[in-house]
Coordinates of C-alpha atoms and ligand atoms in Angstrom, one line a residue:
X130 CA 57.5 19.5 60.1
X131 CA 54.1 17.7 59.5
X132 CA 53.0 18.8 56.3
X133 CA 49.0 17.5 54.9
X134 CA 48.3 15.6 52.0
X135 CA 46.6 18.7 50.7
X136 CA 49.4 20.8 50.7
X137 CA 51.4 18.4 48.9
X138 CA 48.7 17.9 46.2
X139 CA 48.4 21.3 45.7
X140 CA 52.8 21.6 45.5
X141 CA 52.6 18.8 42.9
X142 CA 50.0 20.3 40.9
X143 CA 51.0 24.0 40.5
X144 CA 54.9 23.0 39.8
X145 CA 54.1 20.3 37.6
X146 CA 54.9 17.0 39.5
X147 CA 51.7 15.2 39.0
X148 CA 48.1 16.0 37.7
X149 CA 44.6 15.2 38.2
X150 CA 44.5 12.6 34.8
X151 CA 42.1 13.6 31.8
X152 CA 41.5 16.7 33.8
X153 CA 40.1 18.6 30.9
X154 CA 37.1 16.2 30.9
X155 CA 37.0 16.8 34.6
X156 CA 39.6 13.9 36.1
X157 CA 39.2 10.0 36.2
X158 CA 38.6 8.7 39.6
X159 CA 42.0 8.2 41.3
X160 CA 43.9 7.9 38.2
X161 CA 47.2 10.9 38.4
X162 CA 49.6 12.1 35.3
X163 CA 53.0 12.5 36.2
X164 CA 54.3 16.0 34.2
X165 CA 57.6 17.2 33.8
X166 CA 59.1 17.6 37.4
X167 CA 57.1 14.4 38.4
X168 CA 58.7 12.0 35.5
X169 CA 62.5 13.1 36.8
X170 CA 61.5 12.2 40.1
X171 CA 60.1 9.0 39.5
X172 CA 63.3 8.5 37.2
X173 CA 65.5 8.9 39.9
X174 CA 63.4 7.1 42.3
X175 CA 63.4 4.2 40.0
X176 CA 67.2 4.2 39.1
X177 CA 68.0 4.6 43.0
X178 CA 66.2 1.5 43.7
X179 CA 68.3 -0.1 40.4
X180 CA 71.3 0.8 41.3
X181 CA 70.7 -0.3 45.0
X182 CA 69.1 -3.7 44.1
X183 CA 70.8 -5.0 41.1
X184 CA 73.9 -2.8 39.8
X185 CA 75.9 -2.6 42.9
X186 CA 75.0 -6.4 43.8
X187 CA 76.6 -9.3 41.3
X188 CA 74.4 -11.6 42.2
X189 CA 71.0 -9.4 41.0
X190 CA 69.6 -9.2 37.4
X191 CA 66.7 -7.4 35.6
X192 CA 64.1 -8.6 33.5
X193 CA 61.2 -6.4 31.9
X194 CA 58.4 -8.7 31.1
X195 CA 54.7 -8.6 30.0
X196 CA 51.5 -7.1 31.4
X197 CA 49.4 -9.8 29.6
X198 CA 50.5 -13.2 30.6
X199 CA 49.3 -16.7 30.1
X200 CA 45.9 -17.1 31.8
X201 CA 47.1 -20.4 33.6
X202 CA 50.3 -18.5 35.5
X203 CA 47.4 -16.4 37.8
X204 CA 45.4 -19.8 38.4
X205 CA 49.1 -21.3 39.4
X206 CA 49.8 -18.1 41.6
X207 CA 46.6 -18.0 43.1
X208 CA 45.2 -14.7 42.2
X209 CA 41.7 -16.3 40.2
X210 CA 41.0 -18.0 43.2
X211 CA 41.7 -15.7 46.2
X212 CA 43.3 -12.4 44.6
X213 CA 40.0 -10.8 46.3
X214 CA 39.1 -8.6 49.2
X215 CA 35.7 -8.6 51.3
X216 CA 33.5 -5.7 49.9
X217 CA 30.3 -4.4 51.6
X218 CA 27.9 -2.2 50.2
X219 CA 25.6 0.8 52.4
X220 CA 22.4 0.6 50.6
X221 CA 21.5 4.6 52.2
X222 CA 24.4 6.5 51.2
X223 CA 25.0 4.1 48.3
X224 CA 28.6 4.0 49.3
X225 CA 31.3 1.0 48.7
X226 CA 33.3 -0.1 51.5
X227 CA 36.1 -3.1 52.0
X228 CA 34.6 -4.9 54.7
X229 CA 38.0 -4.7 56.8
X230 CA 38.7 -1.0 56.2
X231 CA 34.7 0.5 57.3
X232 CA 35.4 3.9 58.1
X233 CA 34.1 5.5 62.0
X234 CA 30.3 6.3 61.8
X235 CA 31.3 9.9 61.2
X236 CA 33.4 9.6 58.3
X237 CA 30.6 7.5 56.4
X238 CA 28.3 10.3 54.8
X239 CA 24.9 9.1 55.6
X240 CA 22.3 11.3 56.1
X241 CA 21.6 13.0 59.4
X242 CA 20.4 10.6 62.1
X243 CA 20.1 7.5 59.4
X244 CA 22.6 4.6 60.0
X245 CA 24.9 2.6 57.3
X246 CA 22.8 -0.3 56.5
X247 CA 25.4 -2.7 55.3
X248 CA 25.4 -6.0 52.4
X249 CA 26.1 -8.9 53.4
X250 CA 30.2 -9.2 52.6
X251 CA 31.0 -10.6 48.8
X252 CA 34.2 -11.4 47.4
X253 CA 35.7 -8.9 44.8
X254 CA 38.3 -10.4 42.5
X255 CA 40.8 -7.1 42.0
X256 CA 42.4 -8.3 38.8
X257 CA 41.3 -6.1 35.5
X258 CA 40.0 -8.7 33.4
X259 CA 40.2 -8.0 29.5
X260 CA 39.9 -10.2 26.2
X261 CA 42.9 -10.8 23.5
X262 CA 41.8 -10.4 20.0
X263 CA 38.8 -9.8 17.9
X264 CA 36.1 -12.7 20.0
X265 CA 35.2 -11.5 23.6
X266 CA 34.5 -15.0 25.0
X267 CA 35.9 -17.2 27.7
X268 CA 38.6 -18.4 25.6
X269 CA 40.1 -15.2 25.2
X270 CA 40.3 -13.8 28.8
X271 CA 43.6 -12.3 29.8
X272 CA 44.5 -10.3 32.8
X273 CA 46.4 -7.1 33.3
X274 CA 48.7 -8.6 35.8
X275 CA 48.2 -7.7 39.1
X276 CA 52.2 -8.1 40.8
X277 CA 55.3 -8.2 38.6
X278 CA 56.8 -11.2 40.3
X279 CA 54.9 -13.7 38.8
X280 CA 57.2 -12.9 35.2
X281 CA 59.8 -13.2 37.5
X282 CA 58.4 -16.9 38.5
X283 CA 58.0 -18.0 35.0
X284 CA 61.3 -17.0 33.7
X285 CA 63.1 -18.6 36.8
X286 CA 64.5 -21.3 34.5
X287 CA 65.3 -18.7 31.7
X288 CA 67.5 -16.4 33.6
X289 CA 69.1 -18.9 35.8
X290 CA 70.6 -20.7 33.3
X291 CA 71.2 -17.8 30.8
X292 CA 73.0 -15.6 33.3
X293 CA 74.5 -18.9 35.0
X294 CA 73.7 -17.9 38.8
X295 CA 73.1 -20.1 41.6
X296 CA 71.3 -19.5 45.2
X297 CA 71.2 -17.1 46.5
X298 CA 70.3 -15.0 43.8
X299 CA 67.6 -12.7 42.5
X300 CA 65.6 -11.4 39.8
X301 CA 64.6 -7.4 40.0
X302 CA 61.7 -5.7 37.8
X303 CA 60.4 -2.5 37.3
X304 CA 56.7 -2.6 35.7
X305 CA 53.0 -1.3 36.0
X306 CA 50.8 -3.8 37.9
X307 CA 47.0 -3.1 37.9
X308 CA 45.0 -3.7 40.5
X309 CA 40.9 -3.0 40.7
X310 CA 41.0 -1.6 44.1
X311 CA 38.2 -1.2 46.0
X312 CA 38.9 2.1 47.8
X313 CA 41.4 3.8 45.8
X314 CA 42.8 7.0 47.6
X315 CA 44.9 9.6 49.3
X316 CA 46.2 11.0 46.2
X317 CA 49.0 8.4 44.6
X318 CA 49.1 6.1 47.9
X319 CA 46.6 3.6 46.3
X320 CA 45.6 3.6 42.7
X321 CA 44.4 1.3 40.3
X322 CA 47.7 1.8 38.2
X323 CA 50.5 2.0 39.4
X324 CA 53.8 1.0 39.5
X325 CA 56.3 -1.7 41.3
X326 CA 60.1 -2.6 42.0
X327 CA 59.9 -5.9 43.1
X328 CA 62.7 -8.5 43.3
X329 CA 62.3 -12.2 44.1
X330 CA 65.6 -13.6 45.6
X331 CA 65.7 -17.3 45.6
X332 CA 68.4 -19.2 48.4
X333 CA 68.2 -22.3 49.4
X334 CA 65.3 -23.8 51.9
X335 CA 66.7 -23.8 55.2
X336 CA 68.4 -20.5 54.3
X337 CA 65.3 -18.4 53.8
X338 CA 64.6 -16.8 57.5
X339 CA 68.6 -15.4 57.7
X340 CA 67.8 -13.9 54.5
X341 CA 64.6 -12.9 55.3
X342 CA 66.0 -10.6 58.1
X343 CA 68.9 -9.4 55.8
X344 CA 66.4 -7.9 53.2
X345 CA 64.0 -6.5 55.4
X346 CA 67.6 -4.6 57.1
X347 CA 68.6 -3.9 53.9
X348 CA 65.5 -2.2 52.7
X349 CA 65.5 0.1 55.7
X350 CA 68.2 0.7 55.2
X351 CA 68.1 2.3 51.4
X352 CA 64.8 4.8 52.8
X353 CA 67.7 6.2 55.5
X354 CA 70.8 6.0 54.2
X355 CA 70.5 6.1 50.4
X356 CA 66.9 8.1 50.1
X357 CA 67.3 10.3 53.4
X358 CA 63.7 9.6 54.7
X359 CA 63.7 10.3 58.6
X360 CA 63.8 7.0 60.8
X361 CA 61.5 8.4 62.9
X362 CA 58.7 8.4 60.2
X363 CA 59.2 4.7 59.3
X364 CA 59.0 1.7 61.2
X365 CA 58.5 -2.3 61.0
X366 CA 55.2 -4.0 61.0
X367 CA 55.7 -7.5 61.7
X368 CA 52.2 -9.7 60.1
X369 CA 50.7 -12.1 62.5
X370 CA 50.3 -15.7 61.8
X371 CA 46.4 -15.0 60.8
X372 CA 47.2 -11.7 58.8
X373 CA 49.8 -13.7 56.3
X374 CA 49.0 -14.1 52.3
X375 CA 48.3 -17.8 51.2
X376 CA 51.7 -17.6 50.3
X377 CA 54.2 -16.6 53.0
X378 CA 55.7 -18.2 55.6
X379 CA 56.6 -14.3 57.1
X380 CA 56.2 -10.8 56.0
X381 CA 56.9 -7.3 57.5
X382 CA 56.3 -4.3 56.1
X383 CA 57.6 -1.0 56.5
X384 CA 55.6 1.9 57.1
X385 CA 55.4 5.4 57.1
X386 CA 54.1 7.5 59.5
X387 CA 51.4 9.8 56.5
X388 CA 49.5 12.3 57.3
X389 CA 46.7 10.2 57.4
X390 CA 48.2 7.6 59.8
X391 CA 50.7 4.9 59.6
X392 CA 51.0 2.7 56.8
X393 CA 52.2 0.5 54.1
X394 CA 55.3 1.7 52.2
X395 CA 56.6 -1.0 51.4
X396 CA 56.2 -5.8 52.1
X397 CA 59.2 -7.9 52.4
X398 CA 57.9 -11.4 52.3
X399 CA 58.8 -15.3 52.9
X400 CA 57.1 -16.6 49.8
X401 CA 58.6 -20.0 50.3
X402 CA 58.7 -22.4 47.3
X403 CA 55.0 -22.1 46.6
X404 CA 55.2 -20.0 43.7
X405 CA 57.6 -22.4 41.8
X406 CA 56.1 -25.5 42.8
X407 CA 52.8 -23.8 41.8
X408 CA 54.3 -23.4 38.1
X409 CA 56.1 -26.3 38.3
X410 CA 53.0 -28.3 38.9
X411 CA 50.9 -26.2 36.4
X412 CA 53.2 -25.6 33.6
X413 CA 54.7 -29.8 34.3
X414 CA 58.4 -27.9 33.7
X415 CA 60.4 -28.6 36.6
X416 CA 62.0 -25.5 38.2
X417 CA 63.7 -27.1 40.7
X418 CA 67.3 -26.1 41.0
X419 CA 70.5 -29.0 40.9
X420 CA 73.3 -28.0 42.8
X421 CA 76.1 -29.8 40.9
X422 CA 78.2 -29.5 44.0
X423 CA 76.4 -31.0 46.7
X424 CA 74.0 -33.5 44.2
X425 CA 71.6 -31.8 45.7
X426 CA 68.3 -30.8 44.1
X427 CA 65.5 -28.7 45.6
X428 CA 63.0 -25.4 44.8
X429 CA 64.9 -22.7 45.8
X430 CA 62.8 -20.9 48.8
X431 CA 62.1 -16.7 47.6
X432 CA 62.6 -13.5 50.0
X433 CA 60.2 -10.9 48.5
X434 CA 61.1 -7.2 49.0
X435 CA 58.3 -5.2 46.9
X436 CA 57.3 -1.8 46.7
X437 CA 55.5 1.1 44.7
X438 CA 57.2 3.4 42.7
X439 CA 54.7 6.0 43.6
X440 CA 54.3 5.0 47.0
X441 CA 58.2 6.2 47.2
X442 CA 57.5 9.1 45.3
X443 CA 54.6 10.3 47.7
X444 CA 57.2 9.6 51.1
X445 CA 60.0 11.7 49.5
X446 CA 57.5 14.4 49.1
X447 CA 56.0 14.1 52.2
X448 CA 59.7 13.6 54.3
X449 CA 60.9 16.3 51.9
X450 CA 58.5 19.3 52.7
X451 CA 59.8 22.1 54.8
X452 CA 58.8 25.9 55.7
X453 CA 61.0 28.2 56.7
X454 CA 62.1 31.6 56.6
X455 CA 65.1 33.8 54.8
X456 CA 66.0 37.2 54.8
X457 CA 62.6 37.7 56.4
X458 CA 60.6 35.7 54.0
X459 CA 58.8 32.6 53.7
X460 CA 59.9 29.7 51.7
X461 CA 59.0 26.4 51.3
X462 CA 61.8 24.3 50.3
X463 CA 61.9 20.5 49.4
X464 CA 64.7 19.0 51.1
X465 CA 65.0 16.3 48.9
X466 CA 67.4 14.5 48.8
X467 CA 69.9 15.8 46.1
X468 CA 70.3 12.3 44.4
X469 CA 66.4 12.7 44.2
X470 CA 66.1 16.1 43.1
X471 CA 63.9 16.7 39.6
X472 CA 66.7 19.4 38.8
X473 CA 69.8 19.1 40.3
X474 CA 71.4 23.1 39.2
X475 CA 69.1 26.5 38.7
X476 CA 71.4 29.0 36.8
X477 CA 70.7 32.1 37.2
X478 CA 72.2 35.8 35.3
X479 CA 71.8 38.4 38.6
X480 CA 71.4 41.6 35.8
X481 CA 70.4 41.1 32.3
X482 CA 73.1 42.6 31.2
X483 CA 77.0 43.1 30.8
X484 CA 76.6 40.0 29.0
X485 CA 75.9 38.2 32.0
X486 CA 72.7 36.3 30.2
X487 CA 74.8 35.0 27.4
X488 CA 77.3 33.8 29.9
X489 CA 74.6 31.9 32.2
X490 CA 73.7 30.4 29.1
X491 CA 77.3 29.3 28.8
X492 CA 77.7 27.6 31.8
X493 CA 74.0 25.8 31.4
X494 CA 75.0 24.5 28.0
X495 CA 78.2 23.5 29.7
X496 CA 76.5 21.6 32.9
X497 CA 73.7 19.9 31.1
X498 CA 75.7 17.3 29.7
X499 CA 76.3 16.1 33.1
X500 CA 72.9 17.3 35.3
X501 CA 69.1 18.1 34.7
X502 CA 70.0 21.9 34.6
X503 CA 67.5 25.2 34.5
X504 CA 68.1 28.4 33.7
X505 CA 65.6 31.2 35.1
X506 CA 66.5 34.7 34.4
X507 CA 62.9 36.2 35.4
X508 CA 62.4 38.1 38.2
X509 CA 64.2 39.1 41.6
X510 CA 67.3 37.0 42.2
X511 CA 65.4 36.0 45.5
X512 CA 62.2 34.7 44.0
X513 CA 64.5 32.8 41.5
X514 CA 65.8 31.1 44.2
X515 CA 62.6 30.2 46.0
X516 CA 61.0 28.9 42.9
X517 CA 63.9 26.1 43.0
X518 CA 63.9 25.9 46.7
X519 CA 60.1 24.9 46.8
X520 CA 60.7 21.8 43.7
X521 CA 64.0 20.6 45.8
X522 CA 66.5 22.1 43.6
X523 CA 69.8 21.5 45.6
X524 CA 72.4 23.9 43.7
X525 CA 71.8 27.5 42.7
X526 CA 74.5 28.9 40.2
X527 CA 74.6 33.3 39.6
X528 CA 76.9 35.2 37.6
X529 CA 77.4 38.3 38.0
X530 CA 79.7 41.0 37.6
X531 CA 82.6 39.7 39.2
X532 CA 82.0 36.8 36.8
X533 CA 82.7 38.8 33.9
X534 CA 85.8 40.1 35.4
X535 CA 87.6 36.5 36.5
X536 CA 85.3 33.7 35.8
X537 CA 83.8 32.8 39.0
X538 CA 80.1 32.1 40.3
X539 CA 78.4 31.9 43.4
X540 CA 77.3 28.3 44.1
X541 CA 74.5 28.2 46.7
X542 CA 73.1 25.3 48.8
X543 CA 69.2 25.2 48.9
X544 CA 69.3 23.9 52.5
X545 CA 71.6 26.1 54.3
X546 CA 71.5 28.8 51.5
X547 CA 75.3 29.4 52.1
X548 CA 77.1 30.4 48.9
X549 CA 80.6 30.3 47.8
X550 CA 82.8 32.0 44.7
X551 CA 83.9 29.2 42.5
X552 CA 85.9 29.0 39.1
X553 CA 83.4 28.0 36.6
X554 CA 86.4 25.5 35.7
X555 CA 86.1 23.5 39.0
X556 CA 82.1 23.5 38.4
X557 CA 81.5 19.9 37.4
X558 CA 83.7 18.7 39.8
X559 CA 82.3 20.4 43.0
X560 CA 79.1 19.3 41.7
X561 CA 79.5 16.0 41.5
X562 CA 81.3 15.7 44.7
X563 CA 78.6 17.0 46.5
X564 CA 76.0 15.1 44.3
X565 CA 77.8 11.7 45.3
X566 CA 78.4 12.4 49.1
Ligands
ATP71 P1 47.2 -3.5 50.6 O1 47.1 -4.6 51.7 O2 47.4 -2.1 51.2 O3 46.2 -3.5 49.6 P2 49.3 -5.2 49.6 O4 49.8 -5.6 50.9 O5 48.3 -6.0 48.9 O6 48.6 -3.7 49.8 P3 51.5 -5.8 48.1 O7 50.9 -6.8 47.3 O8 52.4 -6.2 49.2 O9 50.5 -4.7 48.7 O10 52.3 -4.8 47.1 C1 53.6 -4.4 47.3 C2 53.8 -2.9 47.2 O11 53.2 -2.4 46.0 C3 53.1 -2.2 48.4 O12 53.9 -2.2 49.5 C4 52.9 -0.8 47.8 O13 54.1 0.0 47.9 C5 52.6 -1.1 46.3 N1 51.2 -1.1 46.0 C6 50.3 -2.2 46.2 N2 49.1 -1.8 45.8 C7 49.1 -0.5 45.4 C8 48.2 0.4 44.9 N3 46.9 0.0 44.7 N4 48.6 1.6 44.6 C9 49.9 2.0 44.7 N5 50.8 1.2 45.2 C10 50.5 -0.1 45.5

C-alpha cells in the first residue's frame, strides 16, 4: 500500500523511532533524534550493510576516521572550490530556494496574486565551516566534513599496505557527514546531519566500467534480497554526461519511488583516479600503487557505492507499512524485514496468573541473550499483539496454561499471524532459523 510521509512521522513519533530534536524548546529546523526503537533500527541497518559490504567479502576493510580533517584534503577533493549549489532568494515571501529545485508557482507561498521575485543565482558553499582552538581566524578554519570518502582517500597508503591488499579492493566507513543544505526536508530524507556507509573500491584503470556495473548490481541487489524492499519501488537513474560531479567518469543512482516522488536513495559512482591524484599532488605523497607482478605502477581507478543511513531507515519504513485487518480489527503492522526488526520476540503471559507471569519472565531472560526481546503483560492478549505488529515485531511468544502443564508456547508470525505450540527447549533454535532464512 502507499502509505504518506505523515503517517510515518506520526508512527515514528508515538512508538518512539525518531523525534522532533530539542523539541522541548520547540524543535530545530530539520534536525530528528533517533529514540529507542529508532537506534535498533539504525543498528541493524548499519550492521546489514557491514556485513554485506565488508564481512562477508575478504577483499573489504573498515576504517572509522575523523570529522575534522586537514583543511588542504577538501581543497584537494574539490569541495572549497565547487562543493556548492545555485541558491536564489524571493524577495516577497522572503523564502530560500536552490535555483534547480524552484517549486510550481503554487507551492511557493506568496501572497495572493503577487509573483516570486527572484535574486539573481549565488553560489552557496554547503560545508559547515568551524575554527580549531582558542583564535577564530583564517588559520584555524576546519570543516565538518562533508562525505566520508575523503578519510578513506587519505588513508589509501595506510590500509593498503597495513592489511596487505591489492586491486581490486576497498575501503568501507560508517560516519556522520554534515552538509549545510539548502532545502533540508521531508522528515530524515535530507538533513543537515546525517549519516553515510560509503566504500571506495579501488581496481585497476581499464577495469573500472566492469566494476562499475558489478556494484551498481550488487547494491540492488542487497535493497531486494538482503533488506526486502519491493523492486517495483526502486529503480536505476543513469546521470547524463552534463549532470556528472567534477569527479566521475559515470554514476547511477538508485531511487525510490516516496511518497513525494521518485528519488535518490542511494549514488554508485566512477570517481576515476582524481581523488588520489588530487592528494597525491597536494599532499606530494605518491599513492600510486606497484604491482610487483606485472612491474606495473598506476593510481588505482575507485567505484563509489554511497548511501545514507537514514535515507535506508526512511525506505524500510516506508516499504514496511501495511494496514490490514484480523479478527475484525484494524492493524497496522510493519512488515519489516525480520533481520531489520527493532525487536525481534514480544513475550507475552495470556493470564496473570497460575504463575504464568513468572514463567514469561523465564523464557525472556532466557531469549535475550540471543535477541532484542520484550515482554508486555498489559492489556488484551490482542492489543499486545498489535502494539508489536505496528513497530515490526516479527515473533510473538504466549504462555499459557497448557504451558504450565508441559512446557510449550505458542509462537506467532506477525505477518501471517499463524501460530504454532512449540517446546520452550527448541525456542532458540526455531528462532534463529527463521531469523536467518
Ligand atoms: P543531492 O543531489 O540529493 O543533494 P547527492 O547526490 O549530493 O545528493 P551524494 O553526495 O551522492 O548525494 O551522497 C551519497 C548519499 O548520501 C545519498 O545517496 C544519500 O543517501 C545520502 N545523503 C546525501 N545528502 C544527504 C542529506 N542531506 N541528508 C540525508 N542523506 C543524505
Amino acid at each position: 500500500m502507499s502509505v504518506s510521509m505523515e503517517t510515518i512521522v506520526n508512527l515514528c513519533k508515538r512508538r518512539g523511532f525518531v523525534f522532533p530534536s530539542s523539541e522541548i524548546y520547540g524543535g530545530f529546523a530539520s534536525t530528528w533524534d533517533y529514540g529507542p526503537l529508532g537506534v535498533e533500527l539504525k543498528r541493524n541497518i548499519r550492521e546489514a550493510w557491514w556485513h554485506y559490504m565488508v564481512t562477508a567479502r575478504e577483499n573489504i576493510v573498515g576504517v572509522e576516521t575523523a570529522v575534522l580533517m586537514h583543511p588542504r584534503v577538501w581543497e584537494a577533493s574539490g569541495h572549497v572550490a565547487g562543493f556548492s549549489d545555485p541558491l536564489v532568494d524571493c524577495r516577497t515571501c522572503k523564502r530560500r530556494f536552490r535555483a534547480d529545485q524552484i517549486p510550481p508557482k503554487a507551492d511557493r507561498q506568496c501572497p495572493k496574486g503577487m509573483e516570486c521575485d527572484f535574486t539573481e543565482a549565488r553560489q552557496f558553499n554547503l560545508m559547515f565551516k568551524t575554527y580549531v582552538g582558542p583564535v577564530e581566524d583564517e588559520a584555524a578554519i576546519a570543516f565538518l566534513r562533508p562525505e566520508t570518502a575523503q578519510g578513506m582517500f587519505v588513508n589509501f597508503l595506510n590500509v593498503q599496505q597495513t592489511s596487505r591488499l591489492k586491486p581490486p579492493f576497498g575501503i568501507a566507513q560508517i560516519g556522520k557527514s554534515f552538509r549545510n543544505e539548502i532545502t533540508p526536508g521531508n522528515f530524515i530524507f535530507r538533513t543537515r546531519e546525517f549519516e553515510q556507509m560509503e566504500m571506495e573500491f579501488f581496481v585497476k584503470p581499464g577495469s573500472d566500467e566492469e566494476w562499475f556495473d558489478y556494484w551498481r548490481e550488487q547494491r540492488m541487489r542487497w535493497y531486494t534480497d538482503h533488506l526486502g524492499i519491493k523492486k517495483t519501488h526502486l529503480r536505476f537513474y543513469h546521470y547524463k554526461k552534463e549532470e556528472l560531479a567534477h569527479y566521475a567518469k559515470a554514476c547511477t543512482d538508485i531511487e525510490y519511488s516516496y511518497p513525494f516522488g521518485w528519488g535518490e536513495l542511494e549514488g554508485i559512482a566512477n570517481r576515476t583516479d582524481f581523488d588520489l591524484r588530487r592528494h597525491a599532488e597536494y599532499s606530494g605523497k605518491d599513492l600510486t600503487f606497484f604491482d610487483e607482478e606485472t612491474r606495473e605502477r598506476y593510481f588505482p581507478y575507485v567505484i563509489e557505492p554511497a548511501v545514507g543511513v537514514d535515507r535506508v531507515f526512511l525506505v524500510c519504513l516506508l516499504d514496511a507499512y501495511d494496514e490490514d485487518v484480523q479478527d475484525n480489527e484494524p492493524r497496522v503492522v510493519l512488515r519489516l524485514h525480520p533481520r531489520l526488526a527493532p525487536i525481534k520476540v514480544g513475550i507475552f503471559p495470556l493470564l496473570r496468573k497460575e504463575g504464568q507471569p513468572e514463567k514469561a519472565l523465564a523464557i525472556r531472560d532466557l531469549l535475550k541473550h540471543h535477541f532484542t526481546v520484550f515482554y508486555d503483560q498489559a492489556g488484551s492478549i490482542g492489543r499486545r499483539y498489535r502494539r508489536q505488529d505496528e513497530i515490526g515485531t516479527p515473533f510473538g511468544i504466549t504462555v499459557d496454561h497448557q504451558t504450565m502443564q508441559d512446557d510449550t508456547v505458542t509462537l506467532r508470525d506477525r505477518d501471517s499471524t499463524q501460530q504454532i505450540r512449540i517446546p520452550i527447549d527448541r525456542l532458540i533454535g526455531e528462532l534463529q532459523a527463521r531469523l536467518s532464512s
